[in-house]
XYZ file of C-alpha atoms in Angstrom:
301
model
C 0.136 0.093 0.011
C 2.969 2.336 0.809
C 4.391 1.908 -2.401
C 1.288 2.208 -4.310
C 0.770 5.328 -2.211
C 4.421 6.351 -3.503
C 3.869 5.957 -6.985
C 0.596 7.763 -7.108
C 2.182 10.923 -5.509
C 4.994 10.459 -7.967
C 2.850 10.581 -10.957
C 1.362 13.583 -9.726
C 4.078 15.568 -9.409
C 5.440 14.591 -12.585
C 2.318 15.835 -13.973
C 2.639 18.857 -12.150
C 6.380 19.499 -13.752
C 5.235 18.696 -17.228
C 2.409 21.089 -17.002
C 4.785 23.898 -15.514
C 7.348 23.019 -18.266
C 4.528 23.223 -20.867
C 3.589 26.559 -19.460
C 6.699 28.120 -19.534
C 7.972 26.833 -22.764
C 4.681 28.465 -24.219
C 5.295 31.541 -21.984
C 8.975 31.952 -23.433
C 7.770 31.531 -26.960
C 5.161 34.285 -26.799
C 7.882 36.477 -25.024
C 10.223 35.981 -27.933
C 7.314 36.609 -30.351
C 6.141 40.015 -28.254
C 9.949 41.385 -28.604
C 9.893 40.711 -32.225
C 6.776 42.227 -32.999
C 8.158 45.154 -30.772
C 10.927 45.630 -32.781
C 8.876 45.795 -35.919
C 6.140 47.868 -34.882
C 6.751 49.977 -31.455
C 10.148 50.825 -31.838
C 9.935 53.421 -34.476
C 6.905 54.901 -32.694
C 7.583 55.028 -29.183
C 11.295 54.332 -28.078
C 10.273 55.016 -24.641
C 7.669 52.208 -24.413
C 9.455 50.014 -26.189
C 12.797 50.225 -23.708
C 10.060 49.745 -20.886
C 7.849 46.937 -21.944
C 10.254 44.868 -23.459
C 13.177 44.539 -20.661
C 9.778 44.124 -18.541
C 8.538 40.977 -20.278
C 11.731 39.322 -20.360
C 12.208 39.676 -16.824
C 9.200 38.736 -16.013
C 9.800 35.393 -18.145
C 13.129 34.577 -16.721
C 11.638 34.951 -13.150
C 8.921 32.701 -13.987
C 10.923 30.068 -15.274
C 13.588 30.489 -12.672
C 10.777 29.986 -9.692
C 9.415 26.587 -9.000
C 5.746 26.640 -9.890
C 5.068 24.090 -7.220
C 6.599 25.465 -4.098
C 6.592 28.870 -4.695
C 3.051 29.047 -6.653
C 1.760 32.378 -5.589
C 4.931 34.218 -6.731
C 4.963 32.078 -9.851
C 1.485 33.623 -10.563
C 2.391 37.184 -9.904
C 5.314 36.653 -12.346
C 2.874 35.025 -14.760
C 0.421 37.472 -14.705
C 2.903 40.711 -15.212
C 4.676 38.454 -18.149
C 0.927 38.035 -19.800
C 0.062 41.549 -19.189
C 3.531 43.222 -20.708
C 2.641 40.686 -23.693
C -1.029 42.176 -23.728
C 0.300 45.489 -23.864
C 2.310 45.076 -26.892
C -0.688 43.444 -28.987
C -2.923 46.377 -27.868
C -0.309 49.146 -28.690
C 0.265 47.131 -31.886
C -3.507 46.973 -32.551
C -3.957 50.697 -31.711
C -1.644 52.009 -34.213
C -2.361 49.322 -37.266
C -6.083 49.523 -37.088
C -5.965 53.441 -37.235
C -7.606 53.768 -33.778
C -4.600 56.387 -32.940
C -6.203 58.632 -35.592
C -10.104 58.577 -33.979
C -8.878 58.700 -30.361
C -6.302 61.436 -30.592
C -7.040 62.616 -27.104
C -8.229 61.717 -23.701
C -11.453 63.977 -24.591
C -11.986 62.064 -27.567
C -11.971 58.683 -26.022
C -14.201 60.075 -23.475
C -16.879 61.338 -25.843
C -16.583 58.525 -27.581
C -17.311 56.117 -24.410
C -20.022 58.186 -23.303
C -21.667 58.399 -26.718
C -21.687 54.429 -26.973
C -24.070 54.354 -23.989
C -25.451 51.116 -22.465
C -21.919 49.429 -24.322
C -19.928 51.955 -22.656
C -21.283 50.920 -19.081
C -21.118 47.295 -20.104
C -17.338 47.314 -21.147
C -16.493 49.543 -17.672
C -18.736 46.803 -15.792
C -16.671 44.348 -17.747
C -13.092 45.471 -17.039
C -14.188 45.852 -13.455
C -15.061 42.407 -13.362
C -11.647 41.372 -14.837
C -9.614 43.623 -12.540
C -11.163 41.740 -9.637
C -10.832 38.350 -10.798
C -7.544 38.533 -13.005
C -5.532 41.803 -12.659
C -3.534 42.325 -9.593
C -3.655 45.744 -9.488
C -5.639 47.845 -6.961
C -9.284 48.606 -7.539
C -8.508 52.579 -7.525
C -7.458 52.294 -10.648
C -10.523 51.616 -12.437
C -12.607 53.397 -10.113
C -10.731 56.588 -10.909
C -10.283 55.886 -14.595
C -14.564 55.800 -14.377
C -14.382 58.893 -12.191
C -12.656 60.373 -15.299
C -14.905 59.216 -17.850
C -18.497 59.375 -16.028
C -18.101 61.155 -12.914
C -18.141 59.971 -9.391
C -21.789 58.852 -9.196
C -21.861 56.829 -12.479
C -18.316 55.400 -11.295
C -19.377 54.397 -8.007
C -22.578 52.801 -9.435
C -20.826 50.822 -12.224
C -17.668 49.854 -9.971
C -20.271 48.313 -7.099
C -21.733 46.345 -9.667
C -18.652 45.162 -11.470
C -16.746 44.690 -7.856
C -19.971 42.618 -6.480
C -20.087 40.171 -9.802
C -16.387 39.674 -9.721
C -16.413 38.698 -6.138
C -19.179 36.400 -6.380
C -17.247 34.879 -9.577
C -14.213 34.463 -7.270
C -15.989 33.026 -4.433
C -17.557 30.561 -7.167
C -14.208 29.379 -8.553
C -13.278 28.735 -5.026
C -16.628 26.501 -4.525
C -15.716 24.471 -7.803
C -11.917 24.319 -7.942
C -11.494 24.148 -4.091
C -8.182 24.129 -2.149
C -6.121 23.349 -5.433
C -6.633 26.610 -6.944
C -6.214 28.605 -3.891
C -2.980 26.872 -3.315
C -1.530 27.778 -6.836
C -3.266 31.327 -6.725
C -1.928 32.152 -2.885
C -0.119 29.638 -1.619
C -0.453 26.919 0.927
C 0.427 28.718 4.280
C -2.131 31.817 3.029
C -4.807 29.521 2.011
C -4.465 27.352 5.104
C -4.375 30.314 7.593
C -7.622 32.279 5.783
C -9.500 28.952 5.509
C -9.239 28.190 9.033
C -10.194 31.579 10.100
C -13.284 31.856 7.770
C -14.263 28.070 8.350
C -13.959 28.762 12.442
C -15.462 32.046 13.113
C -15.831 33.459 9.431
C -19.067 35.928 9.775
C -17.744 39.048 12.180
C -14.135 38.481 10.756
C -15.337 38.414 7.010
C -17.210 41.528 7.639
C -14.066 43.267 9.321
C -11.997 42.415 6.717
C -13.540 43.290 3.700
C -14.410 46.665 5.303
C -10.327 47.961 5.567
C -8.135 47.847 2.920
C -5.091 46.132 4.894
C -6.712 42.942 3.738
C -6.422 41.090 0.730
C -10.124 41.330 -0.352
C -9.727 39.223 -3.671
C -7.722 36.346 -2.179
C -10.211 36.374 0.792
C -13.443 36.190 -1.383
C -11.645 33.094 -3.261
C -10.821 31.417 -0.013
C -14.329 31.829 1.404
C -15.559 29.658 -1.231
C -13.503 26.876 0.034
C -15.264 27.110 3.487
C -19.108 26.299 4.128
C -20.058 29.875 3.758
C -23.436 30.229 1.802
C -23.888 32.115 -1.353
C -26.490 34.394 0.480
C -24.625 35.478 3.129
C -21.337 35.851 0.893
C -23.470 38.302 -1.320
C -24.910 39.887 1.511
C -21.645 40.938 2.848
C -19.654 41.879 -0.303
C -22.935 44.081 -1.295
C -22.775 46.245 1.968
C -18.969 46.390 2.680
C -17.404 46.685 -0.728
C -19.631 50.193 -1.349
C -17.948 51.724 1.332
C -14.334 51.767 0.006
C -15.611 52.006 -3.300
C -17.552 55.244 -2.306
C -14.744 56.982 -0.584
C -12.185 56.511 -3.595
C -14.426 57.546 -6.516
C -15.731 60.737 -4.541
C -12.185 61.720 -2.752
C -10.532 60.783 -6.136
C -13.177 63.213 -8.231
C -11.664 66.477 -7.146
C -14.747 67.492 -5.692
C -13.289 69.059 -2.672
C -10.637 71.615 -3.729
C -6.819 71.971 -2.903
C -7.313 75.496 -1.986
C -8.702 77.617 0.773
C -11.033 75.388 3.354
C -10.730 72.478 1.186
C -6.809 72.097 2.420
C -8.527 71.752 5.987
C -10.603 69.329 4.938
C -8.174 67.131 3.266
C -5.726 67.392 6.373
C -8.769 65.995 8.482
C -9.646 63.381 5.831
C -5.927 62.253 6.132
C -5.900 61.843 9.610
C -9.111 60.019 9.581
C -7.514 57.602 6.921
C -4.375 57.409 9.183
C -6.240 56.348 11.904
C -8.378 53.596 10.317
C -5.299 52.378 8.725
C -3.679 52.164 12.085
C -6.772 50.387 13.323
C -7.005 48.020 10.113
C -3.492 47.054 10.778
C -3.834 46.212 14.568
C -6.932 44.323 13.762
C -5.166 42.344 10.930
C -2.262 41.410 13.248
C -4.973 40.544 16.078
C -6.932 38.304 13.858
C -3.790 36.530 11.688
C -2.073 35.924 15.558
C -5.442 34.476 16.612
C -5.456 32.152 13.687
C -1.977 31.171 14.218
C -2.411 30.378 17.940
C -5.459 28.301 17.285
C -3.116 26.501 14.592
C -0.600 25.862 16.814
C -3.144 24.766 19.406
C -4.251 22.061 17.703
């Protein structure tokens, strides 16, 4: 029985290593193709972009290939996503010029007018971008929120961002339910998965609300890991719908320029900065207490 178990473990390990090798080979080929296309299409138009994107793409590829995808899964995923984004940026840049879109969208006002003129399609695209940011892109949600503020204004950006964020969170929760610990271990590492899964599984209701309210916690990771616990869809959707609009609203309205950087506005900004700093310190303290409690309970077991 022991030999049979060892044989299955070895087979599983070999399959994992083979899959990693195939991914690294394909990614290396894509990186080489992106570098060649960059030299042909981009260098003559923007040497600055060429000198930034090409080294980043090559560096991300090398680091991803150098990292052990099994032992350092989370780090490997970060390098993988960075490389894919670099390659995607090259493709979009080439498409932007070769299709003539650069002439249509000559400045930001033209882009904003085009998006506003597209009506419901523009809203759908922005919601889709927000969902993509929550599920895939490792960038702060403030980036997409402020982009929406620049195009639609704070109120519309707030509404669309909330819709996209809630849908994206439900998708990540669903992925956790369907693919379980294997997906979470690959995305976030075994240690983080076990720590937060144990915390959410034992006393998940109150800590989950607190963690989603404060920016000190990794929201997208928590939503995915929550899927591997016994948390119900109804409770998850309720909590996400009540907590996520708080930070989205702060980002949308504070980043809209509604409070001027002059006169009384300066005093208001000072107060806001002090409050945010206190909230950050409070969130950091809560985070340490929650994580320390999770480690203590793990050791006690």
